Amino acid sequence: MIEQGQYVPEVTLTQLTSEGMQTLTNKELFDGKKVVLFAVPGAFTPTCSNAHLPEFVTLADKIKAKGVDAIYCVSVNDAFVMKAWGDSQNAEEILMLADGDASFTKALGLEKDTAGFGGIRSSRYAMIVNNGVVTGLFVEEGKEFTVSRAEHVLEKL
């Protein structure tokens, strides 16, 4: 599993925008930026839709006021699902990033196998990344939802 002080692995993520499908590299996502990235097991799932993403939407301005350049939400879903989910949650301040084949999640060592529910998915976590280096990592244990919450990340900035 990735640890504080390590660089985010070189893997691309995708985003669907009004200009079409965008493939984003680490350089584009992290170079010269302070970023809060949080990951969820699945778009449109109960905790993710009722609490995790909405809290980041609500606190986005406060998080950015702490010097954060961007907030990213990552899930092992395709870019079409991530765009629809972001639109349904009014997540204009958050970049909704798809890790369709779980390559990013696996490179971080934060994958989990949910078997028949959805296969390989991401663990629930949040991280603070400064210029590509993880400076804060908050991984949930089991089905907990405490350390990856927007309020907790805001306190750590």
mmCIF file of C-alpha atoms in Angstrom:
data_model
loop_
_atom_site.group_PDB
_atom_site.id
_atom_site.type_symbol
_atom_site.label_atom_id
_atom_site.label_comp_id
_atom_site.label_asym_id
_atom_site.label_seq_id
_atom_site.Cartn_x
_atom_site.Cartn_y
_atom_site.Cartn_z
ATOM 1 C CA MET A 1 0.000 0.000 0.000
ATOM 2 C CA ILE A 2 1.201 3.495 -0.784
ATOM 3 C CA GLU A 3 2.541 5.448 2.184
ATOM 4 C CA GLN A 4 3.052 9.068 3.119
ATOM 5 C CA GLY A 5 6.197 10.430 1.503
ATOM 6 C CA GLN A 6 5.824 8.346 -1.650
ATOM 7 C CA TYR A 7 4.991 9.602 -5.132
ATOM 8 C CA VAL A 8 1.609 8.782 -6.617
ATOM 9 C CA PRO A 9 2.190 5.992 -9.173
ATOM 10 C CA GLU A 10 2.264 6.862 -12.890
ATOM 11 C CA VAL A 11 -1.169 5.783 -14.095
ATOM 12 C CA THR A 12 -3.729 7.598 -16.229
ATOM 13 C CA LEU A 13 -7.311 8.345 -15.227
ATOM 14 C CA THR A 14 -10.189 9.439 -17.451
ATOM 15 C CA GLN A 15 -12.803 12.151 -17.273
ATOM 16 C CA LEU A 16 -15.767 12.863 -19.507
ATOM 17 C CA THR A 17 -16.134 16.583 -20.207
ATOM 18 C CA SER A 18 -18.146 18.680 -22.617
ATOM 19 C CA GLU A 19 -15.169 18.335 -24.998
ATOM 20 C CA GLY A 20 -15.340 14.530 -24.803
ATOM 21 C CA MET A 21 -13.223 11.877 -23.120
ATOM 22 C CA GLN A 22 -10.033 13.186 -21.514
ATOM 23 C CA THR A 23 -7.119 10.987 -20.443
ATOM 24 C CA LEU A 24 -5.207 12.624 -17.612
ATOM 25 C CA THR A 25 -1.653 11.811 -16.583
ATOM 26 C CA ASN A 26 0.017 12.262 -13.216
ATOM 27 C CA LYS A 27 1.837 15.283 -14.604
ATOM 28 C CA GLU A 28 -1.465 16.955 -15.475
ATOM 29 C CA LEU A 29 -3.148 15.946 -12.236
ATOM 30 C CA PHE A 30 -0.417 16.552 -9.660
ATOM 31 C CA ASP A 31 2.598 18.536 -10.900
ATOM 32 C CA GLY A 32 2.893 21.851 -9.080
ATOM 33 C CA LYS A 33 -0.426 21.355 -7.303
ATOM 34 C CA LYS A 34 -1.741 20.662 -3.851
ATOM 35 C CA VAL A 35 -4.578 18.183 -4.298
ATOM 36 C CA VAL A 36 -7.097 16.376 -2.136
ATOM 37 C CA LEU A 37 -8.021 13.059 -3.701
ATOM 38 C CA PHE A 38 -10.673 10.798 -2.262
ATOM 39 C CA ALA A 39 -11.805 7.420 -3.505
ATOM 40 C CA VAL A 40 -15.035 5.553 -3.087
ATOM 41 C CA PRO A 41 -15.992 1.906 -3.645
ATOM 42 C CA GLY A 42 -18.627 2.856 -6.201
ATOM 43 C CA ALA A 43 -20.578 5.708 -7.723
ATOM 44 C CA PHE A 44 -24.262 5.840 -6.800
ATOM 45 C CA THR A 45 -23.753 3.541 -3.788
ATOM 46 C CA PRO A 46 -25.383 4.509 -0.467
ATOM 47 C CA THR A 47 -22.542 5.874 1.701
ATOM 48 C CA CYS A 48 -20.752 7.325 -1.315
ATOM 49 C CA SER A 49 -23.864 9.151 -2.586
ATOM 50 C CA ASN A 50 -25.448 10.080 0.734
ATOM 51 C CA ALA A 51 -22.359 11.224 2.625
ATOM 52 C CA HIS A 52 -18.881 10.930 1.112
ATOM 53 C CA LEU A 53 -19.232 12.922 -2.121
ATOM 54 C CA PRO A 54 -21.827 15.370 -0.712
ATOM 55 C CA GLU A 55 -19.525 16.315 2.183
ATOM 56 C CA PHE A 56 -16.719 17.171 -0.239
ATOM 57 C CA VAL A 57 -19.166 19.174 -2.365
ATOM 58 C CA THR A 58 -20.319 21.104 0.706
ATOM 59 C CA LEU A 59 -16.794 21.744 2.046
ATOM 60 C CA ALA A 60 -15.019 22.309 -1.299
ATOM 61 C CA ASP A 61 -14.650 26.071 -0.764
ATOM 62 C CA LYS A 62 -13.230 25.603 2.753
ATOM 63 C CA ILE A 63 -10.815 22.939 1.515
ATOM 64 C CA LYS A 64 -9.637 25.148 -1.362
ATOM 65 C CA ALA A 65 -9.283 28.081 1.047
ATOM 66 C CA LYS A 66 -6.539 26.028 2.764
ATOM 67 C CA GLY A 67 -4.396 26.256 -0.361
ATOM 68 C CA VAL A 68 -5.740 23.226 -2.204
ATOM 69 C CA ASP A 69 -5.707 23.648 -5.984
ATOM 70 C CA ALA A 70 -8.052 20.789 -6.838
ATOM 71 C CA ILE A 71 -10.265 18.073 -5.368
ATOM 72 C CA TYR A 72 -10.487 14.728 -7.160
ATOM 73 C CA CYS A 73 -12.973 11.915 -6.665
ATOM 74 C CA VAL A 74 -11.847 8.527 -7.997
ATOM 75 C CA SER A 75 -13.854 5.359 -8.391
ATOM 76 C CA VAL A 76 -13.493 2.081 -10.262
ATOM 77 C CA ASN A 77 -16.279 3.048 -12.623
ATOM 78 C CA ASP A 78 -16.224 4.301 -16.194
ATOM 79 C CA ALA A 79 -16.058 7.989 -17.078
ATOM 80 C CA PHE A 80 -19.709 8.044 -18.213
ATOM 81 C CA VAL A 81 -20.873 6.855 -14.781
ATOM 82 C CA MET A 82 -18.560 9.279 -12.978
ATOM 83 C CA LYS A 83 -19.874 12.224 -15.016
ATOM 84 C CA ALA A 84 -23.502 11.245 -14.415
ATOM 85 C CA TRP A 85 -22.838 10.810 -10.701
ATOM 86 C CA GLY A 86 -21.030 14.143 -10.437
ATOM 87 C CA ASP A 87 -23.847 15.890 -12.316
ATOM 88 C CA SER A 88 -26.472 14.303 -10.038
ATOM 89 C CA GLN A 89 -24.544 15.525 -6.970
ATOM 90 C CA ASN A 90 -23.825 19.076 -8.241
ATOM 91 C CA ALA A 91 -20.109 18.337 -7.911
ATOM 92 C CA GLU A 92 -18.893 21.217 -10.096
ATOM 93 C CA GLU A 93 -15.895 21.903 -7.825
ATOM 94 C CA ILE A 94 -14.722 18.285 -7.920
ATOM 95 C CA LEU A 95 -12.983 16.511 -10.775
ATOM 96 C CA MET A 96 -14.772 13.179 -11.181
ATOM 97 C CA LEU A 97 -12.122 10.710 -12.323
ATOM 98 C CA ALA A 98 -12.693 7.193 -13.614
ATOM 99 C CA ASP A 99 -10.353 4.313 -12.879
ATOM 100 C CA GLY A 100 -12.260 1.950 -15.145
ATOM 101 C CA ASP A 101 -9.794 -0.945 -15.071
ATOM 102 C CA ALA A 102 -8.699 -0.306 -11.454
ATOM 103 C CA SER A 103 -5.085 0.226 -12.587
ATOM 104 C CA PHE A 104 -4.683 3.353 -10.431
ATOM 105 C CA THR A 105 -6.301 1.671 -7.437
ATOM 106 C CA LYS A 106 -4.118 -1.429 -7.822
ATOM 107 C CA ALA A 107 -0.951 0.666 -8.258
ATOM 108 C CA LEU A 108 -1.753 2.302 -4.916
ATOM 109 C CA GLY A 109 -2.359 -1.104 -3.306
ATOM 110 C CA LEU A 110 -5.816 0.040 -2.206
ATOM 111 C CA GLU A 111 -7.994 -2.402 -4.119
ATOM 112 C CA LYS A 112 -10.493 -4.774 -2.563
ATOM 113 C CA ASP A 113 -12.408 -7.640 -4.095
ATOM 114 C CA THR A 114 -16.128 -7.296 -3.508
ATOM 115 C CA ALA A 115 -16.758 -10.528 -5.477
ATOM 116 C CA GLY A 116 -20.280 -10.717 -6.885
ATOM 117 C CA PHE A 117 -21.162 -7.206 -5.721
ATOM 118 C CA GLY A 118 -18.841 -5.461 -8.141
ATOM 119 C CA GLY A 119 -15.523 -7.290 -8.412
ATOM 120 C CA ILE A 120 -12.363 -5.254 -7.872
ATOM 121 C CA ARG A 121 -13.212 -1.909 -6.280
ATOM 122 C CA SER A 122 -11.331 0.771 -4.405
ATOM 123 C CA SER A 123 -11.000 0.914 -0.663
ATOM 124 C CA ARG A 124 -12.508 4.077 0.782
ATOM 125 C CA TYR A 125 -9.736 6.593 1.418
ATOM 126 C CA ALA A 126 -8.608 10.177 1.080
ATOM 127 C CA MET A 127 -5.157 11.602 0.536
ATOM 128 C CA ILE A 128 -3.427 14.935 0.383
ATOM 129 C CA VAL A 129 -0.927 15.152 -2.469
ATOM 130 C CA ASN A 130 1.659 17.944 -2.802
ATOM 131 C CA ASN A 131 3.384 18.067 -6.188
ATOM 132 C CA GLY A 132 2.876 14.318 -6.671
ATOM 133 C CA VAL A 133 3.954 13.295 -3.144
ATOM 134 C CA VAL A 134 1.433 11.864 -0.680
ATOM 135 C CA THR A 135 1.614 14.042 2.435
ATOM 136 C CA GLY A 136 -1.539 12.721 4.112
ATOM 137 C CA LEU A 137 -3.171 9.302 3.751
ATOM 138 C CA PHE A 138 -6.446 8.340 5.401
ATOM 139 C CA VAL A 139 -7.570 4.779 4.628
ATOM 140 C CA GLU A 140 -10.762 3.402 6.123
ATOM 141 C CA GLU A 141 -10.723 0.040 7.861
ATOM 142 C CA GLY A 142 -13.452 -2.376 6.810
ATOM 143 C CA LYS A 143 -16.733 -0.575 6.326
ATOM 144 C CA GLU A 144 -15.772 2.400 8.492
ATOM 145 C CA PHE A 145 -16.399 5.949 7.330
ATOM 146 C CA THR A 146 -14.452 8.314 9.571
ATOM 147 C CA VAL A 147 -10.918 9.227 8.419
ATOM 148 C CA SER A 148 -11.718 9.786 4.733
ATOM 149 C CA ARG A 149 -14.534 12.229 5.452
ATOM 150 C CA ALA A 150 -14.193 15.768 4.119
ATOM 151 C CA GLU A 151 -14.302 17.223 7.650
ATOM 152 C CA HIS A 152 -11.376 15.024 8.767
ATOM 153 C CA VAL A 153 -9.305 15.913 5.691
ATOM 154 C CA LEU A 154 -10.045 19.604 6.211
ATOM 155 C CA GLU A 155 -8.682 19.354 9.764
ATOM 156 C CA LYS A 156 -5.444 17.815 8.425
ATOM 157 C CA LEU A 157 -4.754 20.521 5.819
#
